[in-house]
CSV table of C-alpha atoms and ligand atoms in Angstrom, one decimal:
chain,number,residue,atom,x,y,z
A,1,MET,CA,-12.7,-17.9,0.1
A,2,LYS,CA,-10.5,-15.1,1.4
A,3,ILE,CA,-12.8,-12.0,1.1
A,4,VAL,CA,-10.2,-9.6,2.5
A,5,LYS,CA,-6.5,-9.6,1.8
A,6,VAL,CA,-4.3,-6.9,3.3
A,7,LYS,CA,-0.8,-6.8,1.9
A,8,ASN,CA,2.1,-4.9,3.4
A,9,LEU,CA,-0.1,-2.0,4.2
A,10,LYS,CA,1.6,1.1,5.4
A,11,LYS,CA,0.2,4.5,6.4
A,12,TYR,CA,2.5,7.2,7.6
A,13,TYR,CA,1.3,10.6,8.8
A,14,GLY,CA,3.5,13.7,9.0
A,15,LYS,CA,7.2,13.8,8.1
A,16,ASP,CA,10.7,14.2,9.5
A,17,GLU,CA,10.7,14.4,13.3
A,18,ASN,CA,6.9,14.3,13.2
A,19,LEU,CA,6.6,11.1,11.2
A,20,VAL,CA,4.1,8.6,12.6
A,21,ARG,CA,4.1,5.1,11.3
A,22,ALA,CA,0.4,4.5,12.0
A,23,LEU,CA,0.5,1.2,10.0
A,24,ASP,CA,3.9,-0.3,9.3
A,25,GLY,CA,3.6,-3.3,7.1
A,26,ILE,CA,0.3,-5.1,7.9
A,27,ASN,CA,-0.5,-8.5,6.4
A,28,PHE,CA,-3.6,-10.4,7.1
A,29,GLU,CA,-6.5,-12.2,5.4
A,30,VAL,CA,-10.1,-12.8,6.4
A,31,GLU,CA,-12.3,-15.7,5.4
A,32,GLU,CA,-15.8,-15.1,4.1
A,33,GLY,CA,-18.2,-15.3,7.1
A,34,GLU,CA,-15.4,-14.8,9.7
A,35,PHE,CA,-15.9,-12.5,12.7
A,36,VAL,CA,-12.5,-11.0,13.4
A,37,CYS,CA,-11.6,-8.6,16.2
A,38,VAL,CA,-8.6,-6.3,15.9
A,39,ILE,CA,-7.4,-5.4,19.3
A,40,GLY,CA,-4.7,-2.9,20.5
A,41,THR,CA,-4.2,0.0,22.8
A,42,SER,CA,-5.1,3.5,21.9
A,43,GLY,CA,-2.9,4.8,19.1
A,44,SER,CA,-1.8,1.4,17.9
A,45,GLY,CA,-3.3,1.9,14.5
A,46,LYS,CA,-6.7,0.2,14.7
A,47,SER,CA,-8.9,3.0,13.3
A,48,THR,CA,-6.4,3.7,10.5
A,49,LEU,CA,-6.4,0.0,9.5
A,50,LEU,CA,-10.2,0.0,9.4
A,51,HIS,CA,-10.3,3.2,7.4
A,52,MET,CA,-7.9,1.7,4.8
A,53,ILE,CA,-9.9,-1.5,4.5
A,54,GLY,CA,-13.1,0.5,4.1
A,55,GLY,CA,-11.6,2.8,1.5
A,56,LEU,CA,-12.2,5.9,3.7
A,57,ASP,CA,-8.6,6.9,3.3
A,58,ARG,CA,-5.6,5.9,1.1
A,59,PRO,CA,-2.4,4.2,2.4
A,60,THR,CA,1.2,5.3,1.9
A,61,ASP,CA,2.0,1.8,0.5
A,62,GLY,CA,0.5,-1.7,0.2
A,63,ASN,CA,-2.7,-3.2,-1.0
A,64,VAL,CA,-6.2,-4.0,0.1
A,65,LEU,CA,-8.1,-6.6,-1.9
A,66,ILE,CA,-11.8,-7.1,-1.3
A,67,ASN,CA,-13.4,-10.0,-3.3
A,68,ASN,CA,-10.1,-10.0,-5.1
A,69,LYS,CA,-10.5,-6.5,-6.2
A,70,GLU,CA,-7.7,-4.0,-5.5
A,71,ILE,CA,-9.8,-1.3,-4.0
A,72,LEU,CA,-7.0,1.3,-3.8
A,73,LYS,CA,-6.6,1.3,-7.6
A,74,LEU,CA,-10.2,2.7,-7.9
A,75,LYS,CA,-10.6,6.4,-8.5
A,76,ASP,CA,-12.3,8.4,-5.8
A,77,ASP,CA,-15.8,8.3,-7.4
A,78,GLU,CA,-15.5,4.5,-8.1
A,79,LEU,CA,-14.3,4.0,-4.5
A,80,THR,CA,-17.4,5.8,-3.2
A,81,ILE,CA,-19.7,3.5,-5.2
A,82,PHE,CA,-17.7,0.5,-4.1
A,83,ARG,CA,-17.9,1.5,-0.5
A,84,ARG,CA,-21.6,2.0,-0.5
A,85,ARG,CA,-22.2,-1.3,-2.3
A,86,GLU,CA,-19.8,-3.5,-0.4
A,87,ILE,CA,-19.2,-2.1,3.1
A,88,GLY,CA,-21.4,-1.7,6.1
A,89,PHE,CA,-20.0,0.6,8.8
A,90,VAL,CA,-20.9,0.6,12.5
A,91,PHE,CA,-19.3,3.2,14.8
A,92,GLN,CA,-19.1,3.9,18.5
A,93,GLN,CA,-21.5,6.8,18.0
A,94,PHE,CA,-24.6,5.3,16.5
A,95,ASN,CA,-25.2,8.1,14.0
A,96,LEU,CA,-28.9,7.6,13.8
A,97,ILE,CA,-31.1,10.4,12.3
A,98,PRO,CA,-33.2,11.7,15.2
A,99,ILE,CA,-36.2,12.7,13.1
A,100,LEU,CA,-36.5,9.3,11.3
A,101,ASN,CA,-38.0,6.3,13.0
A,102,VAL,CA,-36.1,3.0,13.4
A,103,TYR,CA,-37.3,1.5,10.1
A,104,GLU,CA,-36.6,4.6,8.2
A,105,ASN,CA,-33.1,4.8,9.6
A,106,ILE,CA,-32.4,1.2,8.7
A,107,VAL,CA,-33.5,1.5,5.0
A,108,LEU,CA,-32.0,5.0,4.5
A,109,PRO,CA,-28.7,3.9,3.0
A,110,ILE,CA,-30.6,1.7,0.5
A,111,GLU,CA,-32.8,4.6,-0.5
A,112,LEU,CA,-29.9,7.1,-0.7
A,113,ASP,CA,-28.3,4.7,-3.2
A,114,GLY,CA,-31.5,4.6,-5.2
A,115,ASN,CA,-31.8,0.9,-4.7
A,116,LYS,CA,-34.9,-1.2,-4.3
A,117,ILE,CA,-35.6,-2.3,-0.7
A,118,ASP,CA,-35.4,-6.1,-0.3
A,119,LYS,CA,-38.2,-6.2,2.2
A,120,ASN,CA,-37.7,-9.9,3.1
A,121,HIS,CA,-34.1,-9.3,3.9
A,122,VAL,CA,-34.8,-6.1,5.9
A,123,ASP,CA,-37.5,-7.9,7.9
A,124,LEU,CA,-35.2,-10.8,8.6
A,125,VAL,CA,-32.5,-8.5,9.9
A,126,ILE,CA,-34.9,-6.5,12.0
A,127,LYS,CA,-36.3,-9.8,13.5
A,128,ALA,CA,-32.8,-11.2,14.1
A,129,LEU,CA,-31.9,-8.1,16.0
A,130,GLY,CA,-35.1,-8.2,18.0
A,131,LEU,CA,-36.3,-4.8,16.8
A,132,GLU,CA,-39.7,-5.7,15.5
A,133,SER,CA,-41.6,-3.9,18.2
A,134,LYS,CA,-39.4,-0.8,17.8
A,135,ILE,CA,-39.7,0.0,14.1
A,136,TYR,CA,-41.9,3.1,14.6
A,137,ASN,CA,-39.9,4.5,17.5
A,138,LEU,CA,-37.6,7.5,17.2
A,139,PRO,CA,-34.0,6.8,18.2
A,140,ASN,CA,-34.2,9.1,21.2
A,141,ASN,CA,-36.8,6.7,22.8
A,142,LEU,CA,-34.4,3.8,22.7
A,143,SER,CA,-31.6,2.6,25.0
A,144,GLY,CA,-28.0,2.7,23.9
A,145,GLY,CA,-28.0,-1.0,23.2
A,146,GLN,CA,-31.2,-0.7,21.1
A,147,GLN,CA,-29.7,2.2,19.2
A,148,GLN,CA,-26.6,0.2,18.4
A,149,ARG,CA,-28.8,-2.7,17.3
A,150,VAL,CA,-30.5,-0.3,14.9
A,151,ALA,CA,-27.1,0.8,13.6
A,152,ILE,CA,-26.1,-2.8,13.1
A,153,ALA,CA,-29.4,-3.5,11.2
A,154,ARG,CA,-28.7,-0.5,9.0
A,155,ALA,CA,-25.2,-1.8,8.2
A,156,LEU,CA,-26.6,-5.3,7.3
A,157,ALA,CA,-29.6,-4.1,5.4
A,158,THR,CA,-27.6,-3.3,2.2
A,159,LYS,CA,-26.2,-6.9,2.2
A,160,PRO,CA,-22.6,-5.7,2.3
A,161,SER,CA,-19.6,-8.0,1.6
A,162,ILE,CA,-18.1,-6.9,4.9
A,163,VAL,CA,-19.2,-5.1,8.0
A,164,LEU,CA,-16.6,-2.9,9.6
A,165,ALA,CA,-17.2,-1.9,13.2
A,166,ASP,CA,-15.1,0.6,15.1
A,167,GLU,CA,-15.5,0.1,18.8
A,168,PRO,CA,-19.3,-0.6,18.5
A,169,THR,CA,-19.5,-1.4,22.2
A,170,GLY,CA,-17.5,1.6,23.3
A,171,ASN,CA,-20.5,3.5,24.6
A,172,LEU,CA,-22.3,0.5,26.1
A,173,ASP,CA,-22.2,-1.0,29.6
A,174,SER,CA,-20.6,-4.4,30.0
A,175,LYS,CA,-23.8,-6.5,29.9
A,176,THR,CA,-25.2,-4.6,26.9
A,177,SER,CA,-21.8,-5.0,25.2
A,178,GLN,CA,-21.9,-8.8,25.6
A,179,ASP,CA,-25.4,-8.8,24.1
A,180,VAL,CA,-24.4,-6.7,21.1
A,181,MET,CA,-21.3,-9.0,20.6
A,182,GLY,CA,-23.6,-12.0,20.8
A,183,LEU,CA,-25.8,-10.5,18.1
A,184,LEU,CA,-22.9,-9.7,15.9
A,185,LYS,CA,-21.7,-13.3,16.2
A,186,THR,CA,-25.2,-14.6,15.4
A,187,MET,CA,-25.4,-12.3,12.4
A,188,SER,CA,-22.1,-13.5,11.1
A,189,GLN,CA,-23.3,-17.1,11.3
A,190,ARG,CA,-26.8,-16.5,10.1
A,191,PHE,CA,-26.0,-14.4,7.1
A,192,ASN,CA,-22.5,-15.7,6.6
A,193,GLN,CA,-21.6,-12.1,7.1
A,194,THR,CA,-17.9,-11.2,7.4
A,195,ILE,CA,-17.3,-8.8,10.2
A,196,ILE,CA,-14.1,-7.0,11.2
A,197,MET,CA,-14.4,-5.1,14.5
A,198,ILE,CA,-11.9,-3.1,16.4
A,199,THR,CA,-11.8,-2.9,20.2
A,200,HIS,CA,-9.4,-2.3,23.0
A,201,ASN,CA,-11.4,-4.6,25.3
A,202,GLU,CA,-9.9,-8.1,25.9
A,203,GLU,CA,-13.1,-9.7,27.2
A,204,ILE,CA,-15.1,-8.4,24.2
A,205,SER,CA,-12.5,-9.6,21.7
A,206,GLN,CA,-12.8,-13.2,23.1
A,207,MET,CA,-16.2,-13.5,21.5
A,208,ALA,CA,-14.9,-13.2,17.9
A,209,ASN,CA,-13.7,-16.2,15.9
A,210,ARG,CA,-10.2,-14.7,15.7
A,211,VAL,CA,-8.2,-11.9,17.4
A,212,VAL,CA,-5.7,-9.9,15.5
A,213,ARG,CA,-3.4,-8.0,17.9
A,214,ILE,CA,-1.8,-4.8,16.7
A,215,GLU,CA,0.8,-2.6,18.4
A,216,ASP,CA,2.6,0.4,17.0
A,217,GLY,CA,1.2,-0.3,13.5
A,218,LYS,CA,2.4,-3.9,13.4
A,219,ILE,CA,0.5,-7.2,13.9
A,220,ILE,CA,2.0,-9.0,16.9
A,221,SER,CA,-0.3,-12.0,17.0
A,222,LYS,CA,-3.2,-13.7,15.3
A,223,ALA,CA,-5.0,-16.1,17.6
A,224,VAL,CA,-8.0,-18.3,16.9
A,225,ASN,CA,-10.5,-18.4,19.7
A,226,GLU,CA,-11.7,-21.8,21.3
B,1,LIG,P1,-6.2,3.6,17.3
B,1,LIG,O1,-7.4,3.5,16.5
B,1,LIG,O2,-5.6,2.3,17.6
B,1,LIG,O3,-6.4,4.4,18.6
B,1,LIG,P2,-5.2,5.3,15.2
B,1,LIG,O4,-5.3,4.5,14.0
B,1,LIG,O5,-6.3,6.3,15.5
B,1,LIG,O6,-5.1,4.3,16.5
B,1,LIG,O7,-3.9,6.1,15.3
B,1,LIG,C1,-2.6,5.5,15.1
B,1,LIG,C2,-1.5,6.6,15.1
B,1,LIG,O8,-1.6,7.4,14.0
B,1,LIG,C3,-1.6,7.4,16.4
B,1,LIG,O9,-0.3,7.8,16.8
B,1,LIG,C4,-2.4,8.7,15.9
B,1,LIG,O10,-2.1,9.8,16.6
B,1,LIG,C5,-1.9,8.8,14.5
B,1,LIG,N1,-2.9,9.4,13.5
B,1,LIG,C6,-4.1,8.9,13.2
B,1,LIG,N2,-4.7,9.6,12.3
B,1,LIG,C7,-3.9,10.7,12.1
B,1,LIG,C8,-4.0,11.8,11.3
B,1,LIG,N3,-5.0,12.1,10.5
B,1,LIG,N4,-2.9,12.7,11.3
B,1,LIG,C9,-1.8,12.4,12.0
B,1,LIG,N5,-1.7,11.4,12.8
B,1,LIG,C10,-2.7,10.5,12.9
B,2,LIG,P1,-10.7,6.2,17.7
B,2,LIG,O1,-11.4,6.4,19.0
B,2,LIG,O2,-11.6,5.5,16.7
B,2,LIG,O3,-9.3,5.5,17.8
B,2,LIG,P2,-9.5,8.7,17.4
B,2,LIG,O4,-10.0,9.6,18.4
B,2,LIG,O5,-8.1,8.1,17.5
B,2,LIG,O6,-10.5,7.6,17.0
B,2,LIG,O7,-9.4,9.5,16.0
B,2,LIG,C1,-10.6,10.1,15.5
B,2,LIG,C2,-10.2,10.7,14.1
B,2,LIG,O8,-9.1,11.6,14.3
B,2,LIG,C3,-9.7,9.6,13.1
B,2,LIG,O9,-10.3,9.9,11.8
B,2,LIG,C4,-8.2,9.7,13.1
B,2,LIG,O10,-7.7,9.4,11.8
B,2,LIG,C5,-8.0,11.2,13.5
B,2,LIG,N1,-6.8,11.4,14.2
B,2,LIG,C6,-6.3,10.6,15.2
B,2,LIG,N2,-5.2,11.0,15.7
B,2,LIG,C7,-4.9,12.1,15.0
B,2,LIG,C8,-3.8,13.0,15.0
B,2,LIG,N3,-2.7,12.9,15.8
B,2,LIG,N4,-3.8,14.1,14.2
B,2,LIG,C9,-4.8,14.2,13.4
B,2,LIG,N5,-5.9,13.4,13.3
B,2,LIG,C10,-5.9,12.4,14.1
């Protein structure tokens, strides 16, 4: 099943001589359970694309379908609910709450939504990410790689349809980046979790199932790895 369909997506900023075509007719689809990397140089439109797929911003033209639902037709409040329910975000900055321990950080989005915590699922995610011995730690006592694992656990805990990750390895050294990528790949296989991740790092992108290459707001190639 195609869980994400992006159709002729355009996002323009500014106008006249200041017009920037950040996205200029993007088409692509993602299978359920696929781990896709979007790669491109700085300013190529990667973040803008991720924001549109996640319903964080609205395009100039085009469509995004998630689970066959046209998300851009939703009103702002419906879009917020949709985003909380269906999307898990991971960013370069881990955005953990310093006064909450690891476990509290991981379940916070579930609690904020007023949902019941599926303890079995949360425990599975914590174990899969190797965080069992860290659940009572405060984020400041963890390494960068561990903090990013917590952020990934938090994104997975709500059982989102898709995880959107914006340069999640951007603040990590090369060894830790490889480890985090390995874990993301394991998560996608283990939980049939669809992941769309952006990076500008070639080596990192090779660990995904597929690499979508973007330049000047256009897709220039879609390559399957291995
Ligand atoms: P990337 O994530 O690949 O670095 P972005 O999606 O952030 O690229 O940006 C794509 C282009 O759109 C760049 O030229 C950037 O300067 C421009 N851009 C992004 N966001 C805005 C904005 N809010 N207002 C104006 N221009 C923007
Ligand atoms: P990233 O490192 O993810 O590519 P950026 O530093 O490009 O992020 O952008 C961070 C934020 O600033 C994004 O929300 C983006 O939309 C916005 N932005 C990027 N370029 C511009 C711009 N030229 N004018 C205004 N906002 C911008």
